Every structure is written in C-alpha cells, then in structure tokens.
Coordinates of C-alpha atoms in Angstrom, one line a residue:
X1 CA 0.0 0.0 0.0
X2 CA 1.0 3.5 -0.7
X3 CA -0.9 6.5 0.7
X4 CA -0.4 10.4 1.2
X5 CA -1.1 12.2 4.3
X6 CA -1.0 16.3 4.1
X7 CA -0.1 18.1 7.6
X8 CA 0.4 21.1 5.7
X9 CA 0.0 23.0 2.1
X10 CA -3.1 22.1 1.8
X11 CA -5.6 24.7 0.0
X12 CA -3.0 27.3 1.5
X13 CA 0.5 28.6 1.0
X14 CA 3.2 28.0 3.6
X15 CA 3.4 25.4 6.2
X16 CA 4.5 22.3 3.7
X17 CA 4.7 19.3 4.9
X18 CA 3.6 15.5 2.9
X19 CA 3.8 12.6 4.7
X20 CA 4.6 9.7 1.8
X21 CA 4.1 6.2 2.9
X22 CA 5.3 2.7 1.4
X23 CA 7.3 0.4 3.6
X24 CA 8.9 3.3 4.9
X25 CA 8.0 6.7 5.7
X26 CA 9.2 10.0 3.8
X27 CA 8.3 13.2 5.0
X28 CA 8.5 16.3 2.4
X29 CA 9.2 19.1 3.6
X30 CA 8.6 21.0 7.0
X31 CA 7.8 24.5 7.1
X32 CA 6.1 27.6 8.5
X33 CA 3.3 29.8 7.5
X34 CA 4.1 33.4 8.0
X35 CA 0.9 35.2 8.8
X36 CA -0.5 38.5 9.0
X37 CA 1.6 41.2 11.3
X38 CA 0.8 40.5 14.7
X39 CA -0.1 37.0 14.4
X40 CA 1.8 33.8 14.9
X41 CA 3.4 31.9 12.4
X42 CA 1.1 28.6 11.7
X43 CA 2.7 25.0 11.9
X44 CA 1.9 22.1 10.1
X45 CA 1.0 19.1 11.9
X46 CA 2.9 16.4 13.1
X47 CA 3.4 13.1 12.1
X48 CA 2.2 10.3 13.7
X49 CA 5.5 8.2 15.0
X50 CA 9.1 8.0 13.6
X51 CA 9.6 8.7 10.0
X52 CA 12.9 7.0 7.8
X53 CA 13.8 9.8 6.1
X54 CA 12.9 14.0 5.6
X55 CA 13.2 15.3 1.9
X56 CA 13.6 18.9 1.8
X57 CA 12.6 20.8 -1.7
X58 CA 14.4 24.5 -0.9
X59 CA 15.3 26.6 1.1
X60 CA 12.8 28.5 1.8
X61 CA 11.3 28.7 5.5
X62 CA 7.4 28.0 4.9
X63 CA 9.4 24.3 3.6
X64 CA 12.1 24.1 6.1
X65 CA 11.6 26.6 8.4
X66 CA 9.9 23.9 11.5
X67 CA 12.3 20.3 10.1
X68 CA 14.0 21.4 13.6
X69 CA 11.0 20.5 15.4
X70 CA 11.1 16.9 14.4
X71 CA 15.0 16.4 16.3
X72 CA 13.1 17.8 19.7
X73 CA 11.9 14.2 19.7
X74 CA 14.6 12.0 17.4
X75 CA 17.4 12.2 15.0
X76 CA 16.4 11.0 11.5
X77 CA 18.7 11.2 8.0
X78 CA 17.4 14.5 6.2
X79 CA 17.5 14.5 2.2
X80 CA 18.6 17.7 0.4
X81 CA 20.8 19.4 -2.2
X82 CA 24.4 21.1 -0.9
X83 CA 23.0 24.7 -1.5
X84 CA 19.6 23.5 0.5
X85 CA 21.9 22.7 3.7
X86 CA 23.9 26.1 3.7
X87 CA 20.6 28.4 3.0
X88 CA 19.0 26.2 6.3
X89 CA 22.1 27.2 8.2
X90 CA 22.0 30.9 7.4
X91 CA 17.9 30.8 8.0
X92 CA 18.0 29.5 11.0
X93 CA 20.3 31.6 12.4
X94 CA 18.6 34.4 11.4
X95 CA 15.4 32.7 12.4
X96 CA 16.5 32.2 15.8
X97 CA 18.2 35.5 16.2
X98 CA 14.8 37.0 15.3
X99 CA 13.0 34.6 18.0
X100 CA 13.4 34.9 21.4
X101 CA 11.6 31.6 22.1
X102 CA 11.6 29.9 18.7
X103 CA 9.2 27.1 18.6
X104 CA 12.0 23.9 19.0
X105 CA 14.7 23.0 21.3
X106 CA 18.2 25.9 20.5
X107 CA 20.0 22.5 19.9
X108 CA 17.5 21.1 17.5
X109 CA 18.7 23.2 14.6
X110 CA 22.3 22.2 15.2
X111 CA 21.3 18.6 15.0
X112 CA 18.8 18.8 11.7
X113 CA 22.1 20.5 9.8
X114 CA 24.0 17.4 10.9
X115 CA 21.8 15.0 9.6
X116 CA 21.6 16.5 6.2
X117 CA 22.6 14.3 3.6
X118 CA 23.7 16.0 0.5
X119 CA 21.8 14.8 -3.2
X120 CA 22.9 16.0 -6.2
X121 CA 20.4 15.9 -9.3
X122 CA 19.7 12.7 -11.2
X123 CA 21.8 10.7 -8.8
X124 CA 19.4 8.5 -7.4
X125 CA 19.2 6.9 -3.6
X126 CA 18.0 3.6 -2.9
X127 CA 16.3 2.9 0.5
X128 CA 15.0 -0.4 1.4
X129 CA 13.1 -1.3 -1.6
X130 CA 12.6 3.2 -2.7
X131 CA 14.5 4.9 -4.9
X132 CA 14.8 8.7 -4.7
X133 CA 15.8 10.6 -7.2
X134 CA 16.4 14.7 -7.3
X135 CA 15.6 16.8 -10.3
X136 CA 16.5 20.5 -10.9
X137 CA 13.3 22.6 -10.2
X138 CA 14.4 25.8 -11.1
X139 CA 12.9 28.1 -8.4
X140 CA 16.4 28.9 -6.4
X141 CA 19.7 27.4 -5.8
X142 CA 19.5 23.6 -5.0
X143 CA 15.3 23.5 -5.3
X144 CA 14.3 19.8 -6.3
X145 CA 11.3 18.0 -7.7
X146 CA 12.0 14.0 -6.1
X147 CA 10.4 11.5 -7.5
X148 CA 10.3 8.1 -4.9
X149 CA 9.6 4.7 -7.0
X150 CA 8.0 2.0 -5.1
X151 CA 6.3 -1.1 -6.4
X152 CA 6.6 0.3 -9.7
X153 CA 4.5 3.0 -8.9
X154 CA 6.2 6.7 -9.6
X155 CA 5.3 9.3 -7.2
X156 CA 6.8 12.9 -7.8
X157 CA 6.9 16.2 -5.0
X158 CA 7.2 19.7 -7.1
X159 CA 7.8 21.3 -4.2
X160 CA 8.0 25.3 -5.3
X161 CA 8.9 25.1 -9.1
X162 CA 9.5 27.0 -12.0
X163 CA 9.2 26.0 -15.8
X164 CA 11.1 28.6 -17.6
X165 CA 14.6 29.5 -18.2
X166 CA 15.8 32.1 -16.0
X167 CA 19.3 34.3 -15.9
X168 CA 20.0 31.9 -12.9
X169 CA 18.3 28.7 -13.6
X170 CA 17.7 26.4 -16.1
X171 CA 14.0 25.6 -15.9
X172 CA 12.0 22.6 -14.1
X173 CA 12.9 18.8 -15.1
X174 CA 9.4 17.2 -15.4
X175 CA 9.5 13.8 -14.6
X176 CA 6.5 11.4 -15.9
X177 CA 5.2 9.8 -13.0
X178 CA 1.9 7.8 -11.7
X179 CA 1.1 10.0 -8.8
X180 CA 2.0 14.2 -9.2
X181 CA 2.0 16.3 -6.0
X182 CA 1.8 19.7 -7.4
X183 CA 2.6 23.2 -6.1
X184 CA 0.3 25.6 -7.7
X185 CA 0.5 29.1 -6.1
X186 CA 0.0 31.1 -9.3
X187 CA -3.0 28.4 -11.2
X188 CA -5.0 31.4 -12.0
X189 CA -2.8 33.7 -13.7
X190 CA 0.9 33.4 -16.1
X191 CA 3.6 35.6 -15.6
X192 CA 4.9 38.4 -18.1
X193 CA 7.6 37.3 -20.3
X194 CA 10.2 37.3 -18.2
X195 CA 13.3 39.2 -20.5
X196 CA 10.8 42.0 -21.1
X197 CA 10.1 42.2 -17.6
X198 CA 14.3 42.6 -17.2
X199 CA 14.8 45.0 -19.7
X200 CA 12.1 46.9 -18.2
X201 CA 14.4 47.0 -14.9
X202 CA 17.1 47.6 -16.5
X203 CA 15.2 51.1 -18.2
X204 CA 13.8 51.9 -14.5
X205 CA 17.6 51.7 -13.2
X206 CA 19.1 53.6 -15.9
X207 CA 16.6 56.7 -16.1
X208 CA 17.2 56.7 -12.0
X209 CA 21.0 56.9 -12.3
X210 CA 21.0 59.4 -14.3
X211 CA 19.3 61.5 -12.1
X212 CA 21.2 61.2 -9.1
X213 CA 18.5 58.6 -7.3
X214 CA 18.8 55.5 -5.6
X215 CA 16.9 52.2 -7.2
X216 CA 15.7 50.3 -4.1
X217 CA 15.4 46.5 -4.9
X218 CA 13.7 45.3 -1.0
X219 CA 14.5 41.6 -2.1
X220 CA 13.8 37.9 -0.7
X221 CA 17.5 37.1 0.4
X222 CA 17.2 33.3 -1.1
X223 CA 16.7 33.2 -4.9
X224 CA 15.3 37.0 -5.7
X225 CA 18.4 38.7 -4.4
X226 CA 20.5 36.7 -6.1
X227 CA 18.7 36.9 -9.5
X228 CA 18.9 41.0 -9.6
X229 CA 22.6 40.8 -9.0
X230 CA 22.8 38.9 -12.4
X231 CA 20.1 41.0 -14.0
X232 CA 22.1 44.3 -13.8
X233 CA 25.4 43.2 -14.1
X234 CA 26.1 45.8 -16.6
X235 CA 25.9 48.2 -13.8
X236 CA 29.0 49.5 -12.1
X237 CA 26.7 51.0 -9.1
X238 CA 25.0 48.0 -7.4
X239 CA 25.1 47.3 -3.5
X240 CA 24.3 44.3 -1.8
X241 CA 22.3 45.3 1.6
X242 CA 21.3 42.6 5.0
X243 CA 20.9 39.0 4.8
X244 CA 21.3 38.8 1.0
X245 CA 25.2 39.2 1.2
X246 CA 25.4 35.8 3.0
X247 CA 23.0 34.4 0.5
X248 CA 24.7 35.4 -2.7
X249 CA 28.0 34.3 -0.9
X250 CA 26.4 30.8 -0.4
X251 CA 24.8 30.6 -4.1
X252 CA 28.6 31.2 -5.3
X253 CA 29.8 28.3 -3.8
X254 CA 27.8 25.9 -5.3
X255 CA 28.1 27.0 -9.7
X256 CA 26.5 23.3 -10.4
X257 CA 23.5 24.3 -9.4
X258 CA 23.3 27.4 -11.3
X259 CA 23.0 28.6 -14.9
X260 CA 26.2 30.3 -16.5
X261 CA 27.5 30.3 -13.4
X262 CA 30.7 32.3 -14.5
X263 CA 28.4 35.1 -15.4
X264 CA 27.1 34.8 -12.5
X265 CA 30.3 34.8 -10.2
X266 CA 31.3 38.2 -12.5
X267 CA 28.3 40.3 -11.9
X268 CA 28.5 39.6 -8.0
X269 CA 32.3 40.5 -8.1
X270 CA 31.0 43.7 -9.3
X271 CA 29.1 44.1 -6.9
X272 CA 29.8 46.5 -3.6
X273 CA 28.5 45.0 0.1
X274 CA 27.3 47.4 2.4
X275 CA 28.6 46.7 5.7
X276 CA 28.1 49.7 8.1
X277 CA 25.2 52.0 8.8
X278 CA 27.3 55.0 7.7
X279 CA 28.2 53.2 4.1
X280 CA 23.9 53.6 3.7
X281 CA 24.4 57.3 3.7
X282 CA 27.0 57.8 1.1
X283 CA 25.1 55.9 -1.4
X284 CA 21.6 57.7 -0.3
X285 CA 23.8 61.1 -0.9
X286 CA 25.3 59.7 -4.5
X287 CA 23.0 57.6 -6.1
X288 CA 23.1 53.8 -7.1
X289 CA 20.9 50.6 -6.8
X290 CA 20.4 49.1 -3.6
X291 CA 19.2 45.1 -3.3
X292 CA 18.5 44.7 -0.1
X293 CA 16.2 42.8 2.6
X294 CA 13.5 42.3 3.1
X295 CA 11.3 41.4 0.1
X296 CA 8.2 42.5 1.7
X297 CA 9.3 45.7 3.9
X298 CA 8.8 43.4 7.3
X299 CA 12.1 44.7 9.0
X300 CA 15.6 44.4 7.3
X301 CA 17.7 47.1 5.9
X302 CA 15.3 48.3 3.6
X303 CA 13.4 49.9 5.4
X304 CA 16.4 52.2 6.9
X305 CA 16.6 53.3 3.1
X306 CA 12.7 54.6 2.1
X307 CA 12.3 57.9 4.3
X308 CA 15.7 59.0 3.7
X309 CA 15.3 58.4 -0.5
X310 CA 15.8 62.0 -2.8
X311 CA 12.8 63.2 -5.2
X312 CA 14.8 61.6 -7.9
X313 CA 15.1 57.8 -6.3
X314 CA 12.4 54.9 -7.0
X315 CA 11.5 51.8 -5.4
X316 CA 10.5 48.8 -7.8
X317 CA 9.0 45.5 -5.2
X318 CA 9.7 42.5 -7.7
X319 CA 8.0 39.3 -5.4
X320 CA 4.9 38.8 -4.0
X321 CA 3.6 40.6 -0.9
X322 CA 1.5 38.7 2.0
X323 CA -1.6 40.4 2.8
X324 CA -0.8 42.7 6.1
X325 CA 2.8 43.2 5.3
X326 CA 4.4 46.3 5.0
X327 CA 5.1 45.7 1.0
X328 CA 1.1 45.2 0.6
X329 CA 0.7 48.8 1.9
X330 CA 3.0 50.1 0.0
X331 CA 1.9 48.8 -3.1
X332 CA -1.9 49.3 -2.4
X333 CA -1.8 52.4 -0.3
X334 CA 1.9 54.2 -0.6
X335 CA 2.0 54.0 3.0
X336 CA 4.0 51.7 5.5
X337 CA 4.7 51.4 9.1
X338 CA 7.9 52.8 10.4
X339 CA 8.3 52.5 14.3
X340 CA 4.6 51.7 15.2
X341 CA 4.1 55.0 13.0
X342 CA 2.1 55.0 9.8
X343 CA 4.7 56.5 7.3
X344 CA 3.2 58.0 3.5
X345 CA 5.9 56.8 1.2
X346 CA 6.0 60.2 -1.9
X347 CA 9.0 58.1 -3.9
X348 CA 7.3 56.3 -6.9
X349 CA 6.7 52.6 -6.6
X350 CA 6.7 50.1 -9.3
X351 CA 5.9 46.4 -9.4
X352 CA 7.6 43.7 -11.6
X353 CA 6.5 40.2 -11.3
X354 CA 10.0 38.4 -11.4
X355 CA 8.3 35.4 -9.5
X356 CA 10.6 32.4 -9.3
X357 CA 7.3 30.3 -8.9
X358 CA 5.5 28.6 -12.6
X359 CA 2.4 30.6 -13.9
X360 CA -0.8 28.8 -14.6
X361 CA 0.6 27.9 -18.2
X362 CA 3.5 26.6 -17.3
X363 CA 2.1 24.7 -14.5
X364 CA -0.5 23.5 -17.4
X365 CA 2.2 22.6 -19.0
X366 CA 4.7 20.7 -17.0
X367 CA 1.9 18.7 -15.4
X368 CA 1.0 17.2 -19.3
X369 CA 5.0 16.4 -19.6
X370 CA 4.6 14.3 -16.2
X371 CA 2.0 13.0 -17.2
X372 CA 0.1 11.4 -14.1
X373 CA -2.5 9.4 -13.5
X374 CA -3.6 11.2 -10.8
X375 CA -2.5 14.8 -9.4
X376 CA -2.7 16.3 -6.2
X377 CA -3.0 19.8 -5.5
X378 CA -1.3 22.4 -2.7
X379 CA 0.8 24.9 -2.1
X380 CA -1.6 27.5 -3.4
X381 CA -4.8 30.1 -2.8
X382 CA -6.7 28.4 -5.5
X383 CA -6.1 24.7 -5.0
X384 CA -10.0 23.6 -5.1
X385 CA -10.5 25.4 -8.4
X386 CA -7.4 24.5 -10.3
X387 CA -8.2 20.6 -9.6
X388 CA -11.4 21.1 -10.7
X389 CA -10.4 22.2 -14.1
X390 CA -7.6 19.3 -14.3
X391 CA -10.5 17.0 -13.4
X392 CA -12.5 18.9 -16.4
X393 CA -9.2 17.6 -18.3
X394 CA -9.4 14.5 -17.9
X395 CA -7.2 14.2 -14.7
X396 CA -8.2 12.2 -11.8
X397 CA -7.4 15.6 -9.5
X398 CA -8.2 16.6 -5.9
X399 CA -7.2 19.7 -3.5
X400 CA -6.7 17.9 -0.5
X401 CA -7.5 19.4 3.0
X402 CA -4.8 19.6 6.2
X403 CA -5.0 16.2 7.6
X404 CA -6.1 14.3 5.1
X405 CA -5.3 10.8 4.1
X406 CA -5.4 9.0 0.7
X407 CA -4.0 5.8 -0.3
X408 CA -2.6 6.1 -3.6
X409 CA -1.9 2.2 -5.1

C-alpha cells in the first residue's frame, strides 16, 4: 500500500509538509506559514510516530523553516541538495536571532544541519526497496522536484517550481510519474515574459541613475536577491544590503547548481557589500541601486533606506507581498509602518512580477509532460479550483484538506 497524508499546504501557501508512505516513511518538507503582522506563524501538523527519512525541496522557510522541530523528539537522515543545507544554516540563524523563544529546542537546529545528507540531481538513492531521485526545479539554488519509485509506482513532489529558463536557472525537469504532487500558487494567472520584464528593470535603473537617485530593490535574500545581481550586471553602481550578502556568498559556492554560473560569479564581483550603517548614507547622498532585505518591507535594511530616498530615487518590489505586510501597503496604499508610525511613502513605486514560482501555463504545461494518473494539488490560494479544471481535463485531480489521508496504489 502507498498512501499520502497532508499536515500542511493544503488549499493554502506555507506550512508544507507530505507525509509519503510505502514500507517506509518519507516526510516532504517541513515549514512555517508566515501570517499577518501580529499574528503567529502557523505550523503544520505532526506526524504520527518515527519517520525514515525527511526530503527537503528549498530553502525556503514555509518548507524548512519547523524540520528542527522533528529532532526535539529524534534524529532521523534529512535529504537535500548542498545549497539547501547552507541556506537552512543561514535561516535558521537568522530565524533564531529574530525569536526569542523559537518554537523547538536551541539544539534542534544544530542537529537537523548534521543530519543532512547532501543529493545531487539525477543521482538516485536507494532505500529499502525506494529509490529517490532529485531533479532540478528551477525556483532557487538547490530547489528539487523528487520523485520516490516504489512497487513500480512513480510518485513525484514539485515542491516550489519554475518551468522557464531564467538568468540563474535552467528551468524545471518534469519527470512522468503515476502520482504528481503539485505546487500551484499562481494556477489562475501566467507571468509576463520574463526578459521583457528585465529589460524593463534595467530602463527603470538607468533613467534613475542618471538622475542622481537610488533604485531600491527590497528583495527575498534566497533566490530574488541573487537573480537581480545577475540581471544588472552591466551596472558599475549596485550594492548588496542585510541577509542577502550571505545568500549570494552561499549561491557562489555551489556553480553546479546554477545557470552560466561564471556570469554569475562576474556580476557579484562587481558588486559592492554594504557593511556599516554610515556606508547607507553615502550611497543615499550619490545615487546607485540598492538590493537589499527584506522582500516584503517586514524589518531588514530596507526599510532604513525609504524615508531617507531623494525626489529623484524609485522603489521597484519585484515578489509577491502577504496580505498585512508592509510591501502590501505600500503597493496598495503608498503607505507603510515605520516604528509603530504610519509613514506615506512620496517616492514612486513600481511592481515587476519576477516570481521564481511557474504561472498557470506553465504549471499546465509541465503537469501534461509528467504525465500522471492522478495529481494532487497544494501549495496555493486556488487549490480547489485548479483541480477542478484538471478534473474537467481529464485528470483524476483533488485539492486535498490539512489532515487528510489518501491511499494512492
């Protein structure tokens, strides 16, 4: 028997975690849900008894953010790719500086990053009678679609995915497959091309050097941050601001898991790191292009930046912003909060959809190249709808609810 419990992800975005059963027990993922300002961050549930083996996607905390959590109770072999371990070691840290009382054991985290065992793509892992194999997903650094076969059945995890090339990555490896776990956080809409949406940056920045104004890039430190470094490596004028430094460090180690990664390691050495408060006022006072934390305005050195930004300067968000957050405001209402203060932002603010998630036709897409049997859908606002019309496909598809159960063969 194989079956498919979800603690997590399920007709919402964050908290992902998949409990996969055959004669052993794999849990994907285990994250967080970040939720509105002043609320506390959701968990997914926990699995009943001891699982074999944790497979983490990314690096991004609503997928690893809670795996310490599991070593409160035991030690267990963790499955991920050589980036994935280095970008868990930086967010925890961070996590933990940010949390007073973070929600597992201090040790906890210290032990998960010692039971990591490194994959690289298209290596595969065999486990009892399982064999795991990472693909390249091409959301950040080190992201992986698994597929476990079992009893010649083929089950594949997207985890977060992209299907299109990008400066940085080369786009998702579908991989056909009985059962599909899908992400599916943008089902109802595609994304703009994404080299117009680049040379569009690279207009914004060019028309606000040449006036003497700072380009402010607030950036996700894992995957965005690293993408606008390549983006404008033409530019002689670009800092590197907060938690992205470490992250483009750690993305520099690791050029097999990139695209071009010399182009990549060129446009970073280009690149000036802003180290001390007072370095924040000589670019203010000169002019330049700041990419700095964090993406959605919720602390970080960003927001040091926007009340201090000349007439000439512009600030261009380029992810997606969680209802409540400070980038939400700013987008909808040109306002944010600035030390329990509401602050009207006059510098204009633009919006460029450089998601490093697949749009609905690419999503379309690289589901018909996997070609499943039967699809499961999460990670998303829109799950219930999007299955529907895979059902109206042809697809045997579901959205299934947190805590449900199916057996899959």
């Amino acid at each position: 028997m194989i079956s498919l419990s979800f603690l997590g992800a399920a007709r919402e975005v964050g908290r992902s975690a998949i409990l996969l059963e055959t004669d052993s027990k794999f849990l994907f993922d285990y994250g967080i849900k970040i939720n509105r300002k002043g609320q506390p961050p959701s968990f997914p549930l926990e699995p009943v008894g001891y699982v074999d083996k944790v497979i983490i996607s990314h690096g991004h905390l609503d997928h690893i953010g809670y795996l310490p959590r599991i070593f409160d109770h035991y030690n267990v072999q963790v499955l991920a790719t050589a980036p994935t371990h280095d970008i868990a070691g930086l967010l925890f840290r961070d996590a933990e500086k940010l949390e007073r009382t973070p929600p597992y054991k201090k040790t906890s985290s210290a032990k998960a990053l010692g039971f990591i065992k490194r994959l690289e793509y298209e290596k595969p892992l065999n486990f009892k009678r399982n064999r795991i194999t990472a693909y390249d997903a091409g959301h950040i650094i080190g992201a992986m679609v698994t597929l476990i076969e079992y009893a010649h059945h083929r089950i594949v995890y997207t985890g977060d995915m992209k299907y299109e090339d990008t400066l940085m990555h080369r786009k998702a490896v579908p991989v056909r497959c009985d059962t599909l776990v899908t992400e599916s956080t943008y089902s109802s809409r595609p994304h703009p091309p994404r080299p117009e949406l680049e040379k569009k940056l690279i207009a914004i920045a060019e028309q606000t050097i040449s006036k003497g104004g700072v380009l402010l890039l607030p950036a996700f430190a894992v995957g965005r941050a690293q993408e606008l470094v390549r983006a404008l490596h033409m530019f002689d004028n670009v800092y590197l601001d907060g938690m992205a430094i470490q992250a483009c460090e750690i993305a520099l180690n690791h050029p097999d898991f990139m695209r071009e990664p010399g182009k990549y390691e060129s446009a970073l050495g280009n690149v000036t790191y802003i180290k001390k408060p007072n370095d924040r006022a000589k670019i203010l006072a000169r002019g330049g292009i700041v990419i700095t934390t964090a993406g959605m305005l919720e602390g970080g050195p960003a927001l040091s930046y926007i009340p201090r930004l000349n007439k000439n300067s512009r600030i261009v968000m380029t992810g997606h912003c969680v209802e409540g957050t400070n980038g939400r405001k700013l987008l909808e209402t040109k306002t944010i909060t600035l030390d329990k203060k509401e602050f009207r932002v006059k510098t204009p603010v633009d919006y460029l959809d450089l998601s490093a998630h697949a749009g609905r036709d690419d999503l379309l897409r690289y589901i018909n190249k996997c070609a499943p049997e039967r699809i499961f859908v999460v990670h998303g606002d829109d799950c219930v709808n999007f299955a529907n019309e895979l059902s109206g496909m042809g697809y045997d598809a579901c959205a299934p609810s947190v805590g449900e159960r199916f057996e899959v063969k």
